């Protein structure tokens, strides 16, 4: 393929990816607990005009610094206070990450490496999901990728002033996005580079020296190097310090709670039940890096074998070092590894190109076909998963059948192409299949899967009856943060474990409860309420994945809410 054709295809991949990351983002529900919390916090920032202290339901939210809220609130100001606007920064940030990788790799590594790295990263399942989610991860990966690319240039002895300024700026913005995690990732990358020098020296049976590959920093070079370090620290401080100072004066407990609870406790304990054993990410990577986890063993094996090549060596360090850090941290979620996906995509592209260029035959031998067969079985099983929701009504029969057929076609095409020893076309089919499958899921299946849209449907009932004012509605035994966002942000979670026999006069006019709580309530308690709208049945995925009924109740005597 010519250079011009590769440039064209890279543009097609990035443009198509951005379209995939954007389509349908207002048609499926905000997912889990975090997405609606970010979206609601950003909306409250926009409504209150306080862009310094993030608040959720009027209470300071110390979970994250403000940059993600600034971006989401800005999008809401222009596009409306909806899920699509909340998810917009993530989509744009991921597309910019792809563009950044394409530009840098094209110039310093090669056109083919740039194309395959961008294509692999763009079509990975975790990349697509986080690019369509109102979370910090896509924005964070943009800053960390920028900082790591600058770190690589510095490691190679090319750390000029522009590189230093860009790296410091990206580091500061990453700090405003998710705190000090960027420093941990860069430090662990550096430690991995040092460890590899130690291992290489041991394997070669020679004396190891702690010198890094940072060019010749000695003599007269020490002064300029210190000046660059000082300038970098000043830039980071200039980005982060103003907000830190302002938030400390507006809400003095904010920083203490953020550092103590949301940083240290996250490292030492599993916050909100998100604790995982060592090896957690080694297990989840097989799903999150689909479809490319098929090539993962080969990618890491060849990366180790070819670690004498600087880009491969650095990418391997940027994967292994931070990976160890995330395994040590006690709070674990699958998307924590996303900042490792750009270097992991590069290593996967490197392994794939070794076969395409005829250097190796790993993707066209019998042993690999066993792995392909296992991969195809996994894809076929994933195509069957939507049928597990058959008990829910209404059931999207046609779309579910389409998902299954699509999985069969995808697996069959990939298998046949690998069987015919056409790895390039098989790899293209893997990535395109993943993108098509996600497009179908996000635009056709999820908007019709009402059992996953309980919050949207309950919120529609509340809004139709005007139950959107402060203090007018409460949730009992149903704790989905997405309900608060879709209702308008005024509903609150109640602490009661049952419907009271005699609700106080100041109790909310509207109550959203589970069917179980309603069925177990006393006749006296039920006499104070009447059900409005249908009894909704589905999955409460943010509340332990419970299958339950949801009802909207109105206190008797409250006309129209």
XYZ file of C-alpha atoms in Angstrom:
561
model
C 0.000 0.000 0.000
C 1.386 3.420 -0.970
C 2.082 6.191 1.517
C -0.751 8.255 0.091
C -3.179 5.356 0.396
C -2.116 4.750 3.996
C -2.651 8.425 4.811
C -6.117 8.230 3.287
C -7.004 5.092 5.249
C -5.774 6.591 8.503
C -8.077 9.539 7.870
C -10.949 7.148 7.152
C -10.298 5.221 10.375
C -10.226 8.364 12.511
C -13.309 9.891 10.888
C -15.249 6.629 11.090
C -14.202 6.161 14.713
C -15.364 9.639 15.661
C -18.711 8.918 14.019
C -18.997 5.656 15.956
C -18.088 7.388 19.217
C -20.825 9.996 18.641
C -23.810 8.140 17.186
C -26.674 7.199 19.437
C -25.196 8.702 22.598
C -28.528 10.189 23.649
C -30.558 7.042 23.007
C -29.148 4.596 25.581
C -29.086 5.088 29.319
C -26.210 6.540 31.285
C -24.418 3.472 32.543
C -23.613 2.244 36.039
C -23.084 4.734 38.894
C -20.233 6.884 37.628
C -21.613 8.126 34.300
C -24.760 9.745 35.752
C -22.762 11.163 38.665
C -20.349 12.911 36.326
C -23.184 14.149 34.121
C -25.269 15.400 37.052
C -22.284 17.070 38.710
C -21.468 18.858 35.452
C -25.086 20.001 35.115
C -25.088 21.369 38.671
C -21.865 23.226 37.900
C -23.517 24.794 34.868
C -26.725 25.644 36.715
C -25.042 27.077 39.800
C -22.329 29.004 37.981
C -19.774 27.706 40.479
C -16.970 26.306 38.339
C -14.604 25.815 41.269
C -16.244 23.308 43.632
C -17.817 20.281 41.886
C -21.068 19.338 43.605
C -23.363 16.354 43.368
C -26.879 16.938 44.739
C -25.557 20.138 46.291
C -22.747 18.379 48.209
C -19.063 18.831 47.201
C -17.887 15.850 45.162
C -14.224 15.189 45.858
C -13.914 12.130 43.620
C -12.187 13.945 40.743
C -10.611 17.311 39.884
C -12.719 19.717 37.815
C -11.507 19.442 34.210
C -13.969 16.737 33.148
C -16.811 18.753 34.686
C -15.654 21.907 32.912
C -15.658 20.096 29.575
C -19.014 18.408 30.089
C -20.670 21.562 31.448
C -19.356 23.541 28.477
C -20.811 20.973 26.084
C -24.144 21.090 27.937
C -24.203 24.865 27.707
C -24.009 24.625 23.914
C -25.967 21.418 23.236
C -28.381 21.127 26.136
C -28.340 19.259 29.428
C -28.506 15.749 28.023
C -26.475 12.546 27.920
C -25.137 13.226 24.438
C -23.561 16.499 25.544
C -22.091 14.855 28.659
C -20.470 12.186 26.480
C -19.167 14.565 23.820
C -15.779 15.382 25.466
C -14.946 11.680 25.668
C -15.614 11.128 21.962
C -13.581 14.143 20.881
C -10.694 13.311 23.236
C -10.396 9.763 21.908
C -10.457 10.965 18.306
C -7.702 13.482 19.153
C -5.675 10.669 20.726
C -5.927 8.708 17.476
C -4.894 11.769 15.478
C -1.948 12.417 17.798
C -0.708 8.833 17.510
C -1.096 8.834 13.745
C 0.895 12.059 13.387
C 3.754 11.099 15.702
C 4.086 7.478 14.602
C 3.904 8.400 10.920
C 6.828 10.760 11.333
C 9.071 8.788 13.677
C 8.212 5.088 13.191
C 6.530 4.563 9.845
C 3.277 4.833 7.930
C 2.283 1.184 8.302
C 2.925 1.241 12.052
C 0.852 4.416 12.333
C -2.079 2.921 10.424
C -2.250 -0.367 12.299
C -1.725 1.220 15.722
C -4.547 3.700 15.144
C -6.830 1.023 13.702
C -6.185 -1.404 16.572
C -6.667 1.236 19.261
C -9.765 2.722 17.603
C -11.537 -0.639 17.291
C -10.738 -2.093 20.730
C -13.877 -2.685 22.787
C -12.737 -0.702 25.821
C -11.724 2.215 23.604
C -15.157 2.340 21.988
C -17.051 1.995 25.266
C -15.067 4.689 27.105
C -15.237 7.028 24.105
C -19.034 6.790 24.385
C -19.133 7.276 28.164
C -19.336 10.430 30.285
C -16.216 9.496 32.268
C -12.698 10.844 32.719
C -10.917 7.999 30.953
C -10.902 9.173 27.325
C -9.830 12.683 28.275
C -7.176 11.276 30.587
C -5.749 8.980 27.916
C -5.261 11.983 25.610
C -3.100 13.793 28.168
C -1.194 10.675 29.273
C -0.471 9.661 25.679
C 0.831 13.164 24.975
C 3.020 13.096 28.075
C 4.333 9.601 27.341
C 5.245 10.483 23.761
C 7.212 13.441 25.093
C 8.797 11.174 27.693
C 9.905 8.886 24.862
C 11.467 11.810 22.994
C 13.294 12.860 26.160
C 14.448 9.291 26.790
C 15.868 9.254 23.274
C 17.835 12.429 23.957
C 15.482 14.744 22.030
C 14.002 16.608 24.958
C 14.105 20.145 23.597
C 12.181 23.017 25.081
C 9.069 22.348 22.993
C 8.973 18.740 24.195
C 9.380 19.870 27.807
C 6.579 22.421 27.492
C 4.183 19.958 25.864
C 4.981 17.221 28.407
C 4.502 19.556 31.351
C 1.255 20.921 29.925
C -0.117 17.428 29.315
C 0.933 16.359 32.810
C -0.792 19.352 34.378
C -3.993 18.754 32.406
C -3.921 15.069 33.362
C -3.620 16.160 36.983
C -6.698 18.364 36.593
C -8.495 15.372 35.067
C -7.702 12.545 37.476
C -5.120 13.646 39.992
C -1.618 12.160 40.316
C -2.182 8.941 38.335
C -0.213 10.408 35.409
C 2.863 10.710 37.635
C 2.506 7.088 38.688
C 2.239 5.913 35.078
C 5.284 7.873 33.958
C 7.315 6.844 37.019
C 6.488 3.170 36.519
C 7.419 3.465 32.852
C 10.804 4.848 33.881
C 11.287 2.106 36.466
C 10.439 -0.522 33.852
C 13.096 0.952 31.536
C 15.642 0.735 34.339
C 14.574 -2.832 35.155
C 15.031 -3.877 31.530
C 18.585 -2.498 31.547
C 19.266 -4.522 34.677
C 17.790 -7.679 33.134
C 19.710 -7.192 29.885
C 22.943 -6.728 31.812
C 22.257 -9.904 33.815
C 21.463 -11.893 30.680
C 24.624 -10.633 29.005
C 26.630 -11.352 32.197
C 28.108 -7.904 32.425
C 28.189 -5.203 35.084
C 25.004 -3.159 35.213
C 25.190 0.614 35.428
C 22.201 2.769 36.358
C 22.600 5.087 33.377
C 19.378 5.799 31.558
C 19.038 6.432 27.873
C 18.469 10.170 28.312
C 21.297 11.295 26.097
C 24.548 12.626 27.478
C 23.534 14.564 30.598
C 26.882 15.469 32.027
C 29.086 18.470 32.466
C 27.657 21.547 30.829
C 24.388 19.702 30.038
C 23.397 19.537 33.703
C 22.455 23.222 33.890
C 20.075 23.208 30.897
C 18.542 19.950 32.125
C 17.834 21.430 35.554
C 16.391 24.536 33.906
C 13.983 22.352 31.893
C 12.947 20.441 35.006
C 12.310 23.710 36.820
C 10.321 25.080 33.889
C 8.255 21.883 33.721
C 7.408 22.117 37.407
C 6.389 25.749 36.994
C 4.106 24.893 34.074
C 2.426 22.079 36.019
C 2.004 24.401 38.992
C 0.591 27.166 36.793
C -2.041 24.769 35.473
C -3.037 23.115 38.741
C -2.272 25.613 41.510
C -4.980 28.249 40.732
C -7.803 25.739 41.071
C -6.191 24.106 44.126
C -5.954 27.496 45.835
C -9.484 28.520 44.928
C -11.117 25.232 45.919
C -9.261 25.247 49.235
C -10.619 28.716 50.047
C -14.145 27.955 48.793
C -14.363 24.531 50.488
C -11.477 23.923 52.949
C -12.247 20.194 53.568
C -12.260 19.450 49.817
C -8.558 18.720 49.230
C -8.137 16.739 52.428
C -11.065 14.493 51.562
C -9.917 14.166 47.960
C -6.383 13.109 48.896
C -7.282 11.000 51.913
C -10.350 9.224 50.559
C -10.201 9.373 46.791
C -6.448 8.858 46.348
C -4.939 7.073 49.350
C -7.988 4.983 50.207
C -8.379 4.048 46.538
C -4.836 2.687 46.611
C -5.111 0.854 49.929
C -8.702 -0.414 49.859
C -11.385 -1.201 47.308
C -13.648 1.842 47.082
C -17.364 1.195 46.565
C -16.771 -2.536 46.426
C -14.378 -2.285 43.451
C -11.678 -4.426 45.030
C -9.895 -7.021 42.957
C -7.182 -9.603 43.548
C -3.710 -9.510 41.954
C -4.102 -10.596 38.352
C -7.468 -8.846 37.993
C -6.337 -6.842 34.960
C -4.546 -9.863 33.495
C -7.941 -11.546 33.426
C -10.079 -8.638 32.230
C -7.710 -7.580 29.440
C -8.895 -10.538 27.343
C -12.321 -8.942 27.162
C -11.463 -5.251 27.135
C -8.825 -5.592 24.404
C -11.152 -7.564 22.119
C -10.911 -8.253 19.257
C -7.135 -7.799 19.458
C -6.587 -9.943 22.537
C -6.172 -12.762 19.994
C -2.778 -11.253 19.163
C -1.879 -10.257 22.723
C 0.457 -13.185 23.583
C 2.351 -12.757 20.316
C 2.540 -8.979 20.767
C 4.134 -9.238 24.211
C 6.443 -12.093 23.214
C 7.788 -10.241 20.165
C 8.048 -7.006 22.157
C 10.362 -8.744 24.606
C 12.339 -10.343 21.790
C 12.739 -7.032 19.936
C 13.283 -4.840 22.998
C 16.578 -3.675 21.507
C 14.474 -1.431 19.227
C 13.824 1.842 21.116
C 10.124 2.319 20.185
C 9.325 -1.285 21.087
C 11.357 -1.093 24.297
C 9.632 2.060 25.464
C 6.151 0.788 24.551
C 6.819 -2.423 26.463
C 7.921 -0.417 29.503
C 4.838 1.821 29.155
C 2.655 -1.304 29.332
C 4.401 -3.475 31.919
C 5.391 -0.808 34.448
C 1.982 0.884 34.833
C 0.270 -2.519 34.613
C 2.131 -3.635 37.760
C 1.051 -0.413 39.475
C -2.616 -0.988 38.650
C -2.382 -4.577 39.892
C -0.990 -3.299 43.210
C -3.676 -0.628 43.637
C -6.537 -2.236 45.563
C -9.395 -0.455 43.789
C -9.746 -2.091 40.393
C -11.997 -1.493 37.413
C -11.438 -2.774 33.850
C -11.134 0.712 32.349
C -8.192 1.645 34.595
C -5.888 0.055 31.982
C -7.045 2.353 29.174
C -3.913 4.601 29.353
C -1.906 1.469 28.499
C -3.895 0.788 25.332
C -1.963 3.160 23.006
C 1.424 1.464 23.657
C -0.306 -1.931 23.706
C -1.876 -1.164 20.317
C 1.572 -0.220 19.004
C 3.047 -3.531 20.206
C 0.151 -5.421 18.618
C 0.687 -3.550 15.359
C 4.406 -4.371 15.530
C 3.639 -8.087 15.939
C 1.098 -8.047 13.112
C 3.499 -6.306 10.744
C 6.183 -8.922 11.413
C 3.884 -11.446 9.743
C 2.614 -9.159 7.000
C 6.194 -8.353 5.991
C 7.123 -12.017 5.868
C 9.540 -11.814 8.793
C 7.553 -14.345 10.826
C 4.837 -16.918 10.192
C 3.118 -16.924 13.600
C -0.303 -15.970 12.199
C -0.376 -18.600 9.475
C 0.600 -21.778 11.323
C -1.536 -24.557 12.794
C -0.922 -23.594 16.395
C -2.295 -20.117 15.857
C -5.416 -21.517 14.175
C -6.318 -23.171 17.475
C -6.279 -19.731 19.088
C -8.381 -18.377 16.198
C -10.905 -21.158 16.756
C -11.141 -20.301 20.452
C -11.530 -16.608 19.585
C -14.364 -17.402 17.163
C -16.131 -19.476 19.824
C -15.941 -16.506 22.201
C -17.444 -14.191 19.566
C -20.248 -16.672 18.895
C -20.995 -16.922 22.624
C -21.074 -13.136 22.902
C -23.610 -13.137 20.088
C -25.832 -15.391 22.194
C -25.620 -13.270 25.374
C -28.513 -10.897 24.444
C -30.840 -13.907 24.379
C -30.364 -14.276 28.140
C -32.721 -11.293 28.473
C -35.553 -13.169 26.760
C -37.638 -13.181 29.963
C -37.951 -9.407 29.880
C -40.841 -7.831 28.004
C -40.966 -6.245 25.555
C -38.083 -8.235 24.101
C -36.300 -6.790 21.016
C -36.495 -10.048 19.080
C -35.473 -8.785 15.645
C -32.468 -6.789 16.835
C -31.318 -9.630 19.084
C -31.427 -11.995 16.128
C -29.444 -9.458 14.096
C -26.768 -9.321 16.811
C -26.433 -13.114 16.762
C -26.239 -13.278 12.976
C -23.673 -10.498 12.957
C -21.536 -12.419 15.468
C -21.703 -15.552 13.293
C -20.728 -13.642 10.163
C -17.916 -11.830 11.961
C -16.439 -15.024 13.423
C -16.808 -16.917 10.145
C -15.120 -14.254 8.017
C -12.173 -13.922 10.410
C -11.751 -17.697 10.637
C -11.884 -18.212 6.874
C -9.387 -15.439 6.154
C -6.895 -16.742 8.701
C -7.451 -20.265 7.354
C -6.642 -18.986 3.867
C -3.437 -17.448 5.280
C -4.535 -13.886 4.573
C -3.683 -12.247 7.909
C -3.957 -8.648 6.682
C -7.550 -9.072 5.552
C -8.347 -11.109 8.647
C -7.024 -8.306 10.859
C -9.097 -5.751 8.975
C -12.155 -7.978 9.425
C -11.457 -8.214 13.151
C -11.390 -4.443 13.612
C -14.236 -3.627 11.247
C -16.359 -6.354 12.808
C -15.842 -4.902 16.271
C -16.838 -1.439 15.119
C -19.927 -2.668 13.264
C -20.977 -4.801 16.224
C -20.660 -1.840 18.607
C -22.563 0.416 16.211
C -25.442 -2.081 16.124
C -25.434 -2.503 19.900
C -25.372 1.207 20.714
C -27.764 2.451 18.026
C -30.207 -0.425 17.573
C -30.117 -2.839 20.514
C -29.616 -0.745 23.664
C -32.236 1.917 22.769
C -34.811 -0.904 22.411
C -33.743 -2.924 25.463
C -36.239 -1.380 27.887
C -35.120 -3.700 30.681
C -31.903 -1.621 30.711
C -33.793 1.697 30.606
C -35.682 1.625 33.899
C -34.377 5.038 34.936
C -35.338 6.687 31.651
C -38.835 5.186 31.744
C -39.418 6.077 35.409
C -38.110 9.586 34.786
C -40.517 9.959 31.859
C -43.436 9.210 34.195
C -42.200 11.777 36.721
C -41.656 14.463 34.084
C -45.036 13.841 32.454
C -46.630 14.551 35.833
C -44.491 17.578 36.616
C -42.533 15.904 39.417
C -39.313 17.781 38.733
C -39.182 20.423 41.467
C -36.830 20.356 44.474
C -38.053 18.103 47.260
C -40.914 16.660 45.227
C -39.592 13.122 44.673
C -37.647 10.444 46.512
C -36.202 6.990 45.654
C -36.678 4.066 48.044
C -34.950 0.701 47.557
C -34.089 1.808 44.014
C -30.755 3.572 43.909
C -29.932 4.346 40.308
C -28.067 7.668 39.989
C -29.156 7.833 36.352
C -32.765 8.373 37.505
C -31.707 11.635 39.123
C -30.105 12.855 35.910
C -33.032 11.967 33.647
C -35.619 13.284 36.099
C -33.934 16.684 36.227
C -31.575 16.277 39.170
C -33.958 17.045 42.033
C -34.948 13.538 43.151
C -33.009 12.166 46.127
C -32.292 8.758 47.617
C -34.216 8.016 50.797
C -32.925 6.009 53.748
C -36.198 4.366 54.642
C -36.263 0.581 54.294
C -40.044 0.438 53.938
C -42.981 2.656 53.097
C -44.052 4.446 56.311
C -47.503 3.747 57.673
C -47.990 7.487 58.185
C -45.682 9.607 55.993
C -44.866 13.031 57.485
C -46.600 16.067 56.021
C -43.303 17.251 54.539
C -42.647 13.961 52.823
C -42.212 14.183 49.015
C -45.304 14.004 46.881
C -43.745 11.415 44.572
C -41.978 8.183 45.499
C -40.131 5.767 43.225
C -40.013 2.335 44.862
C -39.304 -1.248 43.957
C -42.213 -3.588 43.456
C -40.883 -5.669 46.335
C -41.124 -2.736 48.756
C -44.637 -1.944 47.547
C -45.795 -5.549 47.865
C -44.364 -5.821 51.388
C -45.856 -2.522 52.582
C -48.715 -2.614 55.070
C -52.253 -1.863 53.860
C -52.144 1.341 55.906
C -48.944 2.502 54.170
C -50.307 1.621 50.730
C -53.495 3.565 51.398
C -51.503 6.811 51.285
C -50.250 6.229 47.717
C -51.476 5.418 44.259
C -49.423 3.986 41.406
C -48.933 6.218 38.377
C -47.834 4.750 35.085
C -46.922 1.125 34.372
C -45.040 -1.241 36.677
C -41.607 -1.362 35.073
C -39.549 -4.559 35.044
C -35.851 -4.754 34.335
C -32.252 -4.795 35.517
C -30.901 -2.339 38.074
C -27.280 -2.560 36.898
C -25.951 0.156 39.241
C -27.499 -1.462 42.305
C -25.905 -4.888 42.359
C -27.436 -5.981 39.057
C -30.774 -6.738 40.699
C -33.720 -7.810 38.596
C -36.690 -5.900 39.955
C -39.888 -3.978 39.349
C -39.979 -0.203 39.640
C -43.108 1.795 40.435
C -43.834 5.515 40.529
C -46.180 6.431 43.389
C -48.088 9.639 44.093
C -49.372 10.548 47.536
C -53.116 10.534 47.524
C -54.652 13.959 47.515
C -51.732 15.445 45.529
C -53.320 16.410 42.241
C -50.924 16.473 39.330
C -47.891 16.293 41.571
